[in-house]
Amino acid sequence: YRLMVEKTPVLSRYYNISGEPIISFSGYGEDRPVETNSTSLGRSSNRRTDIRIVMDSPKIADIEGPFTAQ
């Protein structure tokens, strides 16, 4: 969790270089475990990185062009 907190601002600046935020980062640490931390297997399962890609739907104006039906 500490590493994520330290690296998130650096990664955010790198990936959002255009000035428009296109990527966001979230960390949950011990707040959202997927398994119990009382076993080594559970702790191993909780050491993870989830990557989720969320995109806005394109607007009609964005997709008009040479492929527009005539």
Tab-separated table of N, CA and C in Angstrom:
chain	number	residue	atom	x	y	z
A	1	TYR	N	0.829	-1.194	0.000
A	1	TYR	CA	0.000	0.000	0.000
A	1	TYR	C	0.870	1.253	0.000
A	2	ARG	N	1.922	1.242	0.818
A	2	ARG	CA	2.808	2.409	0.893
A	2	ARG	C	3.451	2.682	-0.466
A	3	LEU	N	3.880	1.630	-1.155
A	3	LEU	CA	4.498	1.794	-2.467
A	3	LEU	C	3.513	2.419	-3.454
A	4	MET	N	2.257	1.967	-3.413
A	4	MET	CA	1.248	2.528	-4.305
A	4	MET	C	1.054	4.013	-4.023
A	5	VAL	N	1.008	4.382	-2.761
A	5	VAL	CA	0.821	5.790	-2.390
A	5	VAL	C	1.999	6.631	-2.869
A	6	GLU	N	3.202	6.081	-2.800
A	6	GLU	CA	4.393	6.825	-3.224
A	6	GLU	C	4.486	6.947	-4.741
A	7	LYS	N	4.089	5.922	-5.478
A	7	LYS	CA	4.272	5.898	-6.930
A	7	LYS	C	3.104	6.471	-7.718
A	8	THR	N	1.918	6.531	-7.140
A	8	THR	CA	0.748	7.002	-7.874
A	8	THR	C	0.919	8.398	-8.471
A	9	PRO	N	1.394	9.403	-7.738
A	9	PRO	CA	1.550	10.730	-8.356
A	9	PRO	C	2.515	10.715	-9.541
A	10	VAL	N	3.569	9.939	-9.460
A	10	VAL	CA	4.542	9.854	-10.556
A	10	VAL	C	3.893	9.228	-11.783
A	11	LEU	N	3.199	8.121	-11.609
A	11	LEU	CA	2.542	7.454	-12.728
A	11	LEU	C	1.444	8.319	-13.320
A	12	SER	N	0.697	8.993	-12.472
A	12	SER	CA	-0.378	9.850	-12.952
A	12	SER	C	0.160	10.971	-13.833
A	13	ARG	N	1.238	11.617	-13.407
A	13	ARG	CA	1.845	12.678	-14.231
A	13	ARG	C	2.358	12.109	-15.551
A	14	TYR	N	2.955	10.933	-15.527
A	14	TYR	CA	3.517	10.330	-16.736
A	14	TYR	C	2.421	9.996	-17.749
A	15	TYR	N	1.369	9.335	-17.301
A	15	TYR	CA	0.326	8.897	-18.225
A	15	TYR	C	-0.651	9.997	-18.608
A	16	ASN	N	-0.754	11.037	-17.838
A	16	ASN	CA	-1.663	12.137	-18.140
A	16	ASN	C	-0.890	13.348	-18.646
A	17	ILE	N	0.143	13.096	-19.422
A	17	ILE	CA	1.065	14.142	-19.871
A	17	ILE	C	0.370	15.208	-20.724
A	18	SER	N	-0.726	14.856	-21.382
A	18	SER	CA	-1.429	15.817	-22.227
A	18	SER	C	-2.158	16.874	-21.409
A	19	GLY	N	-2.251	16.675	-20.111
A	19	GLY	CA	-2.968	17.616	-19.261
A	19	GLY	C	-4.394	17.178	-19.001
A	20	GLU	N	-4.922	16.321	-19.873
A	20	GLU	CA	-6.267	15.793	-19.671
A	20	GLU	C	-6.154	14.459	-18.940
A	21	PRO	N	-6.797	14.324	-17.787
A	21	PRO	CA	-6.668	13.072	-17.042
A	21	PRO	C	-7.332	11.913	-17.783
A	22	ILE	N	-6.519	10.977	-18.246
A	22	ILE	CA	-7.055	9.816	-18.950
A	22	ILE	C	-6.922	8.539	-18.132
A	23	ILE	N	-6.101	8.578	-17.102
A	23	ILE	CA	-5.896	7.414	-16.252
A	23	ILE	C	-5.966	7.867	-14.801
A	24	SER	N	-6.645	7.100	-13.989
A	24	SER	CA	-6.649	7.381	-12.553
A	24	SER	C	-6.199	6.128	-11.812
A	25	PHE	N	-5.711	6.314	-10.618
A	25	PHE	CA	-5.183	5.225	-9.813
A	25	PHE	C	-5.884	5.224	-8.466
A	26	SER	N	-6.173	4.033	-7.971
A	26	SER	CA	-6.780	3.881	-6.653
A	26	SER	C	-6.085	2.747	-5.927
A	27	GLY	N	-5.931	2.897	-4.643
A	27	GLY	CA	-5.352	1.829	-3.842
A	27	GLY	C	-6.202	1.604	-2.611
A	28	TYR	N	-6.353	0.356	-2.233
A	28	TYR	CA	-7.226	0.047	-1.109
A	28	TYR	C	-6.505	-0.636	0.043
A	29	GLY	N	-5.291	-1.128	-0.192
A	29	GLY	CA	-4.512	-1.736	0.881
A	29	GLY	C	-5.292	-2.780	1.646
A	30	GLU	N	-5.372	-2.619	2.934
A	30	GLU	CA	-6.058	-3.588	3.790
A	30	GLU	C	-7.572	-3.387	3.817
A	31	ASP	N	-8.082	-2.361	3.152
A	31	ASP	CA	-9.512	-2.061	3.205
A	31	ASP	C	-10.376	-3.025	2.403
A	32	ARG	N	-9.821	-3.628	1.340
A	32	ARG	CA	-10.613	-4.504	0.476
A	32	ARG	C	-9.875	-5.806	0.154
A	33	PRO	N	-9.605	-6.626	1.145
A	33	PRO	CA	-8.945	-7.897	0.851
A	33	PRO	C	-9.901	-8.841	0.118
A	34	VAL	N	-9.357	-9.701	-0.752
A	34	VAL	CA	-10.186	-10.697	-1.432
A	34	VAL	C	-10.196	-12.011	-0.665
A	35	GLU	N	-9.234	-12.193	0.216
A	35	GLU	CA	-9.134	-13.395	1.049
A	35	GLU	C	-8.759	-12.968	2.468
A	36	THR	N	-8.823	-13.905	3.380
A	36	THR	CA	-8.416	-13.624	4.754
A	36	THR	C	-6.901	-13.443	4.828
A	37	ASN	N	-6.450	-12.602	5.710
A	37	ASN	CA	-5.014	-12.413	5.902
A	37	ASN	C	-4.457	-13.335	6.988
A	38	SER	N	-5.265	-14.259	7.476
A	38	SER	CA	-4.811	-15.148	8.546
A	38	SER	C	-4.045	-16.364	8.029
A	39	THR	N	-4.012	-16.566	6.703
A	39	THR	CA	-3.241	-17.675	6.129
A	39	THR	C	-2.270	-17.131	5.095
A	40	SER	N	-1.212	-17.887	4.829
A	40	SER	CA	-0.236	-17.433	3.828
A	40	SER	C	-0.859	-17.405	2.437
A	41	LEU	N	-1.761	-18.343	2.134
A	41	LEU	CA	-2.435	-18.335	0.834
A	41	LEU	C	-3.321	-17.095	0.690
A	42	GLY	N	-4.029	-16.744	1.748
A	42	GLY	CA	-4.867	-15.545	1.719
A	42	GLY	C	-4.049	-14.285	1.542
A	43	ARG	N	-2.950	-14.172	2.286
A	43	ARG	CA	-2.078	-12.994	2.145
A	43	ARG	C	-1.511	-12.911	0.736
A	44	SER	N	-1.157	-14.059	0.171
A	44	SER	CA	-0.638	-14.086	-1.197
A	44	SER	C	-1.696	-13.589	-2.186
A	45	SER	N	-2.944	-14.001	-1.985
A	45	SER	CA	-4.034	-13.557	-2.863
A	45	SER	C	-4.276	-12.062	-2.745
A	46	ASN	N	-4.016	-11.501	-1.578
A	46	ASN	CA	-4.254	-10.074	-1.360
A	46	ASN	C	-3.138	-9.187	-1.897
A	47	ARG	N	-2.003	-9.773	-2.233
A	47	ARG	CA	-0.927	-8.996	-2.863
A	47	ARG	C	-1.200	-9.009	-4.363
A	48	ARG	N	-1.941	-8.045	-4.816
A	48	ARG	CA	-2.392	-8.060	-6.204
A	48	ARG	C	-2.498	-6.644	-6.742
A	49	THR	N	-2.570	-6.574	-8.036
A	49	THR	CA	-2.841	-5.333	-8.742
A	49	THR	C	-4.015	-5.590	-9.670
A	50	ASP	N	-5.056	-4.817	-9.545
A	50	ASP	CA	-6.203	-4.908	-10.445
A	50	ASP	C	-6.089	-3.782	-11.451
A	51	ILE	N	-6.201	-4.119	-12.714
A	51	ILE	CA	-6.181	-3.108	-13.771
A	51	ILE	C	-7.554	-3.109	-14.417
A	52	ARG	N	-8.184	-1.969	-14.399
A	52	ARG	CA	-9.517	-1.835	-14.991
A	52	ARG	C	-9.479	-0.724	-16.019
A	53	ILE	N	-9.985	-1.015	-17.184
A	53	ILE	CA	-10.030	-0.021	-18.255
A	53	ILE	C	-11.482	0.410	-18.417
A	54	VAL	N	-11.720	1.689	-18.231
A	54	VAL	CA	-13.061	2.247	-18.344
A	54	VAL	C	-13.003	3.331	-19.404
A	55	MET	N	-13.866	3.209	-20.382
A	55	MET	CA	-13.859	4.183	-21.480
A	55	MET	C	-15.235	4.812	-21.608
A	56	ASP	N	-15.253	6.074	-21.989
A	56	ASP	CA	-16.508	6.730	-22.313
A	56	ASP	C	-16.966	6.243	-23.681
A	57	SER	N	-18.264	6.180	-23.875
A	57	SER	CA	-18.792	5.839	-25.188
A	57	SER	C	-18.508	6.981	-26.149
A	58	PRO	N	-18.162	6.674	-27.401
A	58	PRO	CA	-17.895	7.763	-28.352
A	58	PRO	C	-19.173	8.522	-28.672
A	59	LYS	N	-19.031	9.796	-28.916
A	59	LYS	CA	-20.164	10.621	-29.318
A	59	LYS	C	-20.344	10.465	-30.825
A	60	ILE	N	-21.534	10.680	-31.309
A	60	ILE	CA	-21.817	10.553	-32.738
A	60	ILE	C	-20.874	11.433	-33.548
A	61	ALA	N	-20.624	12.651	-33.091
A	61	ALA	CA	-19.736	13.564	-33.819
A	61	ALA	C	-18.325	13.002	-33.903
A	62	ASP	N	-17.908	12.218	-32.908
A	62	ASP	CA	-16.564	11.654	-32.897
A	62	ASP	C	-16.397	10.522	-33.899
A	63	ILE	N	-17.487	9.852	-34.273
A	63	ILE	CA	-17.340	8.700	-35.155
A	63	ILE	C	-17.765	8.985	-36.589
A	64	GLU	N	-18.224	10.186	-36.875
A	64	GLU	CA	-18.555	10.535	-38.252
A	64	GLU	C	-17.273	10.701	-39.038
A	65	GLY	N	-17.293	10.337	-40.273
A	65	GLY	CA	-16.099	10.436	-41.096
A	65	GLY	C	-16.277	9.620	-42.361
A	66	PRO	N	-15.176	9.105	-42.910
A	66	PRO	CA	-15.256	8.400	-44.187
A	66	PRO	C	-16.088	7.123	-44.125
A	67	PHE	N	-16.371	6.619	-42.949
A	67	PHE	CA	-17.124	5.380	-42.836
A	67	PHE	C	-18.596	5.613	-42.534
A	68	THR	N	-19.027	6.862	-42.541
A	68	THR	CA	-20.419	7.187	-42.268
A	68	THR	C	-21.295	6.714	-43.422
A	69	ALA	N	-22.412	6.066	-43.096
A	69	ALA	CA	-23.341	5.599	-44.130
A	69	ALA	C	-23.896	6.787	-44.900
A	70	GLN	N	-24.102	6.558	-46.176
A	70	GLN	CA	-24.617	7.646	-47.020
A	70	GLN	C	-25.979	7.314	-47.550
